[in-house]
Coordinates of C-alpha atoms and ligand atoms in Angstrom, one line a residue:
X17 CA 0.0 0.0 0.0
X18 CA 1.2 3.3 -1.2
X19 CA 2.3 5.8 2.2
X20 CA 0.1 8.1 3.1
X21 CA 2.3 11.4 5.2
X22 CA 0.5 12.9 7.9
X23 CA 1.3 16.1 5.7
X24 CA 3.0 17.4 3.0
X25 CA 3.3 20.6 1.3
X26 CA 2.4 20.9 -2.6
X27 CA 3.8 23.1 -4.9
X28 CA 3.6 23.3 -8.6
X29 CA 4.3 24.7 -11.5
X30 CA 2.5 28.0 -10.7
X31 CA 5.7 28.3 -7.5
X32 CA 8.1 27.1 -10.0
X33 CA 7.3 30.3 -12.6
X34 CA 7.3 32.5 -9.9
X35 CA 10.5 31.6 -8.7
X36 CA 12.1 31.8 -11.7
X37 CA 10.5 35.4 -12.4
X38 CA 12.8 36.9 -9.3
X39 CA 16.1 34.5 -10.4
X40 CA 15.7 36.6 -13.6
X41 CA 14.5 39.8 -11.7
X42 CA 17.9 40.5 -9.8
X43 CA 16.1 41.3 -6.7
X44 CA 16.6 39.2 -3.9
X45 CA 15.6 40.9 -0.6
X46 CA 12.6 41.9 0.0
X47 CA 11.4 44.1 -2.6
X48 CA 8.3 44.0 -4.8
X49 CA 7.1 40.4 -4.7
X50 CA 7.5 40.8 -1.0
X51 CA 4.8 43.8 -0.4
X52 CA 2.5 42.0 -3.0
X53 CA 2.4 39.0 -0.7
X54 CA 2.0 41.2 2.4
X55 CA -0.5 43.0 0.8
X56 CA -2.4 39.7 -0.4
X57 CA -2.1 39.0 3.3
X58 CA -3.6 42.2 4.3
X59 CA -6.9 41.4 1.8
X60 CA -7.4 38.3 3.2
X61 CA -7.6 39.1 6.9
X62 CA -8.6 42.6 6.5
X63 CA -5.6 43.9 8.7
X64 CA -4.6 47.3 7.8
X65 CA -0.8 46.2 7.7
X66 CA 0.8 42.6 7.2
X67 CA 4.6 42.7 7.9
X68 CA 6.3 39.6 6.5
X69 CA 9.6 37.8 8.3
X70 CA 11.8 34.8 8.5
X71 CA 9.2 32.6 10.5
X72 CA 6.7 32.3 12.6
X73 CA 8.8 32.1 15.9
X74 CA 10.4 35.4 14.8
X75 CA 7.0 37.0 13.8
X76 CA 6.1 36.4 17.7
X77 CA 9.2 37.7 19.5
X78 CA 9.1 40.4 16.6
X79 CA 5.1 41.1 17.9
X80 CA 6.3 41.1 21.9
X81 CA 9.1 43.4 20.8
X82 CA 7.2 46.3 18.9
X83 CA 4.4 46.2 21.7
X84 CA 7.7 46.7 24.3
X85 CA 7.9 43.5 26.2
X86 CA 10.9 42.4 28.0
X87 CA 13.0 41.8 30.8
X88 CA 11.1 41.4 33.8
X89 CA 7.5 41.1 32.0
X90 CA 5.8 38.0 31.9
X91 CA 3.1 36.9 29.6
X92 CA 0.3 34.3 29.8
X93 CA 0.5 31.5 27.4
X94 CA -1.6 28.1 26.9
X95 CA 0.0 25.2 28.4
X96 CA -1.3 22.9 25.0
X97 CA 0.7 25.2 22.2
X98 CA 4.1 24.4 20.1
X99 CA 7.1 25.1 21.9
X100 CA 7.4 28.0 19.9
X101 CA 4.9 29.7 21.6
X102 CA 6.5 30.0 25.2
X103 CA 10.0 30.5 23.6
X104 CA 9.5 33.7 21.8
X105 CA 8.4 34.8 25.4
X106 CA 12.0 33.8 26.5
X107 CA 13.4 35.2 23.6
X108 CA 12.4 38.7 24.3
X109 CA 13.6 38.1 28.2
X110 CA 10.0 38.0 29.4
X111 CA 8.6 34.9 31.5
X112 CA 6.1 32.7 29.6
X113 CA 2.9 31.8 32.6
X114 CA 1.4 28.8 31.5
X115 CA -2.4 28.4 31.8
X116 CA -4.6 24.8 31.5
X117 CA -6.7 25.2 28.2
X118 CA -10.9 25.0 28.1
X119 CA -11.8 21.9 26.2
X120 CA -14.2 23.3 23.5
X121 CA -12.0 25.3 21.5
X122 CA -8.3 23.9 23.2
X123 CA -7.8 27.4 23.4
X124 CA -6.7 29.1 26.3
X125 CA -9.1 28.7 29.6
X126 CA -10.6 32.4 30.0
X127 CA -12.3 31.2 33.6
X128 CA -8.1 30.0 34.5
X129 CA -6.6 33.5 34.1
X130 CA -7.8 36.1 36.4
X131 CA -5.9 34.2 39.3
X132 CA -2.3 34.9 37.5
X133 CA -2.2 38.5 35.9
X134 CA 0.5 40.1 38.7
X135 CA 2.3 43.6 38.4
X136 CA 4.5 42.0 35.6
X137 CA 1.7 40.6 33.3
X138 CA 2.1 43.1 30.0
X139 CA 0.5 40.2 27.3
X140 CA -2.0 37.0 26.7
X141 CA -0.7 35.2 24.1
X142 CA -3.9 33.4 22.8
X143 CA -3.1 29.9 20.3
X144 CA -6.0 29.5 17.7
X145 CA -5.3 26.0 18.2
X146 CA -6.7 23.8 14.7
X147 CA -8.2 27.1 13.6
X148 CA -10.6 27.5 17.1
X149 CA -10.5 30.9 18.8
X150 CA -11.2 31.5 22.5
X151 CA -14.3 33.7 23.1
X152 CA -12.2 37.2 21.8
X153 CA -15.0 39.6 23.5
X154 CA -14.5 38.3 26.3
X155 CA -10.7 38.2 26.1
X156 CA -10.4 41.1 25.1
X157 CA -12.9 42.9 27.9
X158 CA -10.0 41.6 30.6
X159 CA -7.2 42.6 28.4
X160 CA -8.8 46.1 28.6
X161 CA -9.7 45.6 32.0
X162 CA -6.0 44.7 33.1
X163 CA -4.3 47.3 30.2
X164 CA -2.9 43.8 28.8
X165 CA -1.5 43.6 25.1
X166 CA -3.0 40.6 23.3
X167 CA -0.3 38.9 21.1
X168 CA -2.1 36.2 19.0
X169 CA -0.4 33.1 17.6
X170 CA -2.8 32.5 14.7
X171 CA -0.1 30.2 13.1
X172 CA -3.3 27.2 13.0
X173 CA -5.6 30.1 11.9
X174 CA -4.9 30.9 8.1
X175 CA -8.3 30.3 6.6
X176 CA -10.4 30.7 10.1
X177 CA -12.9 33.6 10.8
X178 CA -14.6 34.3 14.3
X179 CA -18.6 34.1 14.1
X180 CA -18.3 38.0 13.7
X181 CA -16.6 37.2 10.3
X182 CA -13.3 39.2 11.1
X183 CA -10.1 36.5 9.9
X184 CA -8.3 35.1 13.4
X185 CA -5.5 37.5 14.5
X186 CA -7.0 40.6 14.2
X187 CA -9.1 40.7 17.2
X188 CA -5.9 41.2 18.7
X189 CA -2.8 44.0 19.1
X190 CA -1.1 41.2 16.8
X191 CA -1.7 38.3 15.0
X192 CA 0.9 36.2 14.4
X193 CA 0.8 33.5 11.2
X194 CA 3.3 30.7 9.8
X195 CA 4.3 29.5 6.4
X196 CA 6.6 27.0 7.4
X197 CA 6.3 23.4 5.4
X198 CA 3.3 21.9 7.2
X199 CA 1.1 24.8 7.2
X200 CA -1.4 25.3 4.6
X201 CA 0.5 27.4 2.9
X202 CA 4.5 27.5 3.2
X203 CA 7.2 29.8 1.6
X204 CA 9.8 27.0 3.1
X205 CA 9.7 29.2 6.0
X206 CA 7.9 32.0 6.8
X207 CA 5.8 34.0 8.7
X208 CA 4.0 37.2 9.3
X209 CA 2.6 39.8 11.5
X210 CA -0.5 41.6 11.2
X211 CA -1.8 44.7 13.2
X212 CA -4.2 47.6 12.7
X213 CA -1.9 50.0 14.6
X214 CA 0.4 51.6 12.7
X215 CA 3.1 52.3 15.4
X216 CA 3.3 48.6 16.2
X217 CA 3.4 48.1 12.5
X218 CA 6.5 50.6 12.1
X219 CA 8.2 49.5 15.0
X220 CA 7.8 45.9 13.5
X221 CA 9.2 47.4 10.0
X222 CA 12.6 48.6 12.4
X223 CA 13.1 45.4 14.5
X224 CA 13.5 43.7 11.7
X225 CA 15.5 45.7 9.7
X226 CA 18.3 46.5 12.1
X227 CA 16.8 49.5 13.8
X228 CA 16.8 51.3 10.9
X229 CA 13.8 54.2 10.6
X230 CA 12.4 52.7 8.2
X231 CA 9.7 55.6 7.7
X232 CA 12.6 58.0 6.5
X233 CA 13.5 57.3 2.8
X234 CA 17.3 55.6 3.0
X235 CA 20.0 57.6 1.9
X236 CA 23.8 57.1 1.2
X237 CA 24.3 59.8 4.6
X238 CA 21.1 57.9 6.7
X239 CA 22.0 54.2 4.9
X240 CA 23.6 53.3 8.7
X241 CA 21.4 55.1 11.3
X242 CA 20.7 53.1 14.0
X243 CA 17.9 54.1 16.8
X244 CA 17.2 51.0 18.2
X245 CA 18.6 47.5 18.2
X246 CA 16.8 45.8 15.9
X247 CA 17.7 42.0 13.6
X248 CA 17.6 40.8 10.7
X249 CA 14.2 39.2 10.1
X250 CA 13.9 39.9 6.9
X251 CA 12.0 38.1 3.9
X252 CA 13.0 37.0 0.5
X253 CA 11.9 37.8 -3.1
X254 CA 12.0 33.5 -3.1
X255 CA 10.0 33.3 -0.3
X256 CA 7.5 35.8 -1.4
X257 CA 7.3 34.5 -4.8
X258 CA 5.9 30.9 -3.7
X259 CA 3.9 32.9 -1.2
X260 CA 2.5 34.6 -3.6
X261 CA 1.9 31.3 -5.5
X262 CA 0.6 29.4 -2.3
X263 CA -2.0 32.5 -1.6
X264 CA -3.6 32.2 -5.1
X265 CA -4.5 28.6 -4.2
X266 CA -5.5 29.1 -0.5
X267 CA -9.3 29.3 -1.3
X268 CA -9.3 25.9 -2.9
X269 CA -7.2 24.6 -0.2
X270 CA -10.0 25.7 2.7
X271 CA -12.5 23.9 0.7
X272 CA -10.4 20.7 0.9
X273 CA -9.4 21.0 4.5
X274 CA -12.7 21.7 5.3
X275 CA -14.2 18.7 3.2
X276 CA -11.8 16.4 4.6
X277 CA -12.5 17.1 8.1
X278 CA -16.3 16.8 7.3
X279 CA -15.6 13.4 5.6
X280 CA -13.3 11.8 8.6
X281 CA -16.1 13.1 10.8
X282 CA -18.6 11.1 8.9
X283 CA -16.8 8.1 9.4
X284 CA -15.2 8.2 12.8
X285 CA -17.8 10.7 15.3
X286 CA -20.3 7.6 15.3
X287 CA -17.9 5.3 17.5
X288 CA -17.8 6.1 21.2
X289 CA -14.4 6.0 21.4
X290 CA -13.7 9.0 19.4
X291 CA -14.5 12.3 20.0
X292 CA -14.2 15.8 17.8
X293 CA -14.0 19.0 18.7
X294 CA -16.9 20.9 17.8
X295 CA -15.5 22.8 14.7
X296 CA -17.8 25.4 12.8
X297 CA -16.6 24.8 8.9
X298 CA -18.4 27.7 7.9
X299 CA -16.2 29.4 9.8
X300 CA -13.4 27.7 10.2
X301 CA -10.6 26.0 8.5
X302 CA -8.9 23.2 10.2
X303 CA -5.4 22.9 9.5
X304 CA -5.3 19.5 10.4
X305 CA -7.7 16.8 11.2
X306 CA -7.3 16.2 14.8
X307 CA -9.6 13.6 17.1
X308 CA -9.9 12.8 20.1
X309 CA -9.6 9.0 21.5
X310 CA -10.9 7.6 24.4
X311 CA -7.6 7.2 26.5
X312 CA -4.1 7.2 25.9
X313 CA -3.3 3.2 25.7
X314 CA -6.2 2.8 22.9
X315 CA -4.7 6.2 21.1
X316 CA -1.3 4.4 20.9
X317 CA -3.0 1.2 19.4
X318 CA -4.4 3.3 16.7
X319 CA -1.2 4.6 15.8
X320 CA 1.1 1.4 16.0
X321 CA -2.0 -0.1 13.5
X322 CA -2.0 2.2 11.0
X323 CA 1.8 2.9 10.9
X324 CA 1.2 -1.2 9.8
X325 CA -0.8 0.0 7.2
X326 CA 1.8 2.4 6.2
X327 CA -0.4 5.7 7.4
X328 CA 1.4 8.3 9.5
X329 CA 0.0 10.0 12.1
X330 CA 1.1 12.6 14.4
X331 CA 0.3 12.8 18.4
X332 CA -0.4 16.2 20.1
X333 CA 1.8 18.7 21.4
X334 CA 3.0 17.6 25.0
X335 CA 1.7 20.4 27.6
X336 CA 4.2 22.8 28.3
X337 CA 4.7 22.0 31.4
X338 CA 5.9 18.6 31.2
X339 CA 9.0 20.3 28.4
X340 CA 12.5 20.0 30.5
X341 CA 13.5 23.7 30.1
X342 CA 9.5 24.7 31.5
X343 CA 9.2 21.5 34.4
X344 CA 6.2 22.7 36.4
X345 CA 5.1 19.8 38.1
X346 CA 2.2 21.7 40.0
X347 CA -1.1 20.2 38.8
X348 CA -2.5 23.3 37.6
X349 CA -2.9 21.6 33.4
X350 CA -5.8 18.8 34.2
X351 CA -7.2 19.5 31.0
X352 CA -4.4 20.3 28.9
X353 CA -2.5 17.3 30.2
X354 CA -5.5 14.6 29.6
X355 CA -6.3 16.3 26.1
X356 CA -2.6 16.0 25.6
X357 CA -2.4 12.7 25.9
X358 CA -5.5 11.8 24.1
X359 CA -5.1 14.1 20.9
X360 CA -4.3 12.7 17.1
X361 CA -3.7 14.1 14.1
X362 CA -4.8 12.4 11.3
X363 CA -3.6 12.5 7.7
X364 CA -4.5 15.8 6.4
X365 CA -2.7 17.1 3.2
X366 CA -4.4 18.7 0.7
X367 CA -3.7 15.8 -1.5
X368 CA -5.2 13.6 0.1
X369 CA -8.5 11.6 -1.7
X370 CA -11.6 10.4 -0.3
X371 CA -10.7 6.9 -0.9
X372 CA -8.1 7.5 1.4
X373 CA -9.4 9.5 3.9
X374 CA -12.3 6.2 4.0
X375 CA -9.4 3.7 3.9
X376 CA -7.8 5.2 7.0
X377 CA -11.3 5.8 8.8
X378 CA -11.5 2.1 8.3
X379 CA -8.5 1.0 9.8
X380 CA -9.1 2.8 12.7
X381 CA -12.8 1.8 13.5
X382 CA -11.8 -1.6 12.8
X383 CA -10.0 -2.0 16.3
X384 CA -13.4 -1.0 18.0
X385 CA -15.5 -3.7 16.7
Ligands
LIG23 C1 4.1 26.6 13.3 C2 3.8 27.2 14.6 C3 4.7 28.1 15.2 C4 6.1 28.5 14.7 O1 6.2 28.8 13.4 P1 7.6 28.6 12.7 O2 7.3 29.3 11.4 O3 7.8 27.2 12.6 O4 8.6 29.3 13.5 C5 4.3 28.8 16.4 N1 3.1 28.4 17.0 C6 2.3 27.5 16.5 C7 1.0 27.2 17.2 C8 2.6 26.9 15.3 O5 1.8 25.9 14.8

């Protein structure tokens, strides 16, 4: 039987043209093909600006930074998120404070974070885990409350929309996307920042251009002016060429992730030992098809059985807490620890069939009968 990857990216011809437009071009560094992609961005999420950088990790220390979080701050994150997430916290000097997740949207538990804004608390760093958002008026009613910056890692969110209809990220003083090889859409790397506020958007535009003032035109006399420190974060004419590429297919692509969700749910919510989270798909777009199983001995029977069938999976994020460099062994994460151990991603790229999608179905429910 022929693999089947948990995911894969796809690119095609459509990337290859591109790519070879800016090899021709001369133009390497950010330039033209850049700001169109940012600016396809922008349409899509209808944020007034979209600043784009090296990855998604950088695009959330990047967001910290231009909001002025550092040393000494700390900054409430999920406890079920990438290791991404909490480091960029680190990165800028900041503590990351973990709180347990609420177990409809696996987003951060609103009810869990009154108890642990102190003096230090500057940001809430919400995860749109799979695409699912955490109720934002109410997040953003105690970020208000507190005078709390919301940093959001949309990097599961391209695609998604709150019931309100506004894209996932810009609810929030950031939003914070990926385009590295298992999103939806990759530029090999990538990722991107998107505010409506255009002195977080400038000071994003500095930080990652070495401090430069980027709103004064460069000059030979200006060309090493240096106001703050800033890095090197910036993007590539590649990059933004299969971006552009990737975004020009991104419609089709919610259509399939959303139709494959639908169809594995078809097949699979029926048996008891399964369980989805409820997911809107007129709303939003699941980046990957993730269940729920019963407990963790009968998740890691589904996995050892279809690795015999020659279909990868891929197990959930271990909480936070449980990480070496973030030990906490306070029992603070019931939820995110037991939805932790019980979570699976299924197979989930874009070219994936139905046939497929029913043959793996079918190798799982077969262990229940
Ligand atoms: C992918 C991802 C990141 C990191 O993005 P990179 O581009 O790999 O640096 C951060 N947070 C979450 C939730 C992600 O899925």
């Amino acid at each position: 039987m022929k693999r089947i990857n948990q995911i894969e990216p796809l690119l095609g011809i459509e990337e290859k043209n591109e790519l070879v437009s800016v090899m021709d071009s001369g133009w390497y560094t950010e330039s033209k093909k850049t700001r169109d992609f940012e600016n396809m961005f922008s349409s899509l999420t209808k944020s007034k600006y979209a600043v784009a950088v090296t990855s998604g990790t950088t695009a959330l220390f990047l967001g910290l930074k231009a909001l002025g979080i550092g040393l000494g701050d700390e900054v409430i994150v999920p406890d079920l998120t990438f290791v991404a997430s909490p480091n960029s916290v680190e990165l800028t000097g900041a503590k990351p404070i973990l709180v347990d997740i609420e177990p409809k949207s696996l987003n951060i538990d609103l009810k869990k974070i009154g108890k642990l804004v102190t003096k230090k608390t500057k940001a809430i760093m919400p995860v749109d885990f799979n695409g699912r958002s955490t109720d934002m008026k109410i997040l953003k009613e105690f970020a208000d409350k507190h005078n709390l910056s919301l940093v959001e890692d949309a990097c599961h969110a391209i695609g998604s929309f709150h019931e309100t209809g506004h894209h996932m990220g810009t609810q929030s003083d950031v939003g914070i996307f990926s385009f590295s090889t298992p999103k939806i859409i990759t530029t090999g790397q990538g990722g991107m920042i998107i505010t409506n506020n255009k002195k977080i958007y400038e000071n994003c535009l500095s930080l990652k251009d070495f401090g430069r003032d980027t709103s004064k035109k460069q000059n030979m006399l200006n060309a090493f002016k240096h106001d703050v420190i800033g890095y090197n974060f910036k993007f590539t004419e590649f990059q933004a060429a299969v971006g552009i590429a990737q975004m020009k297919k991104l419609k089709q692509r919610m259509l399939i992730k959303k139709k494959l969700f639908r169809l594995y749910r078809e097949q699979l919510e029926k048996f008891n030992e399964i369980d989805f989270i409820d997911t809107d798909l007129n709303k939003i777009t699941p980046w990957m098809i993730d269940i729920i199983i019963k407990n963790k001995k009968l998740k890691n029977k589904v996995i050892v059985n279809l690795k015999e069938n020659n279909i990868e999976t891929r197990i959930f994020y271990p909480p936070i807490h449980n990480l070496k460099p973030y030990k906490n062994s306070d029992k603070k994460f019931p939820v995110s620890s037991n939805i932790s151990s019980r979570g699976l991603w299924l197979p989930s790229s874009v070219s994936l069939t139905d046939d497929q999608v029913i043959r793996i179905s079918k190798a799982i429910s077969n262990l229940f009968r």
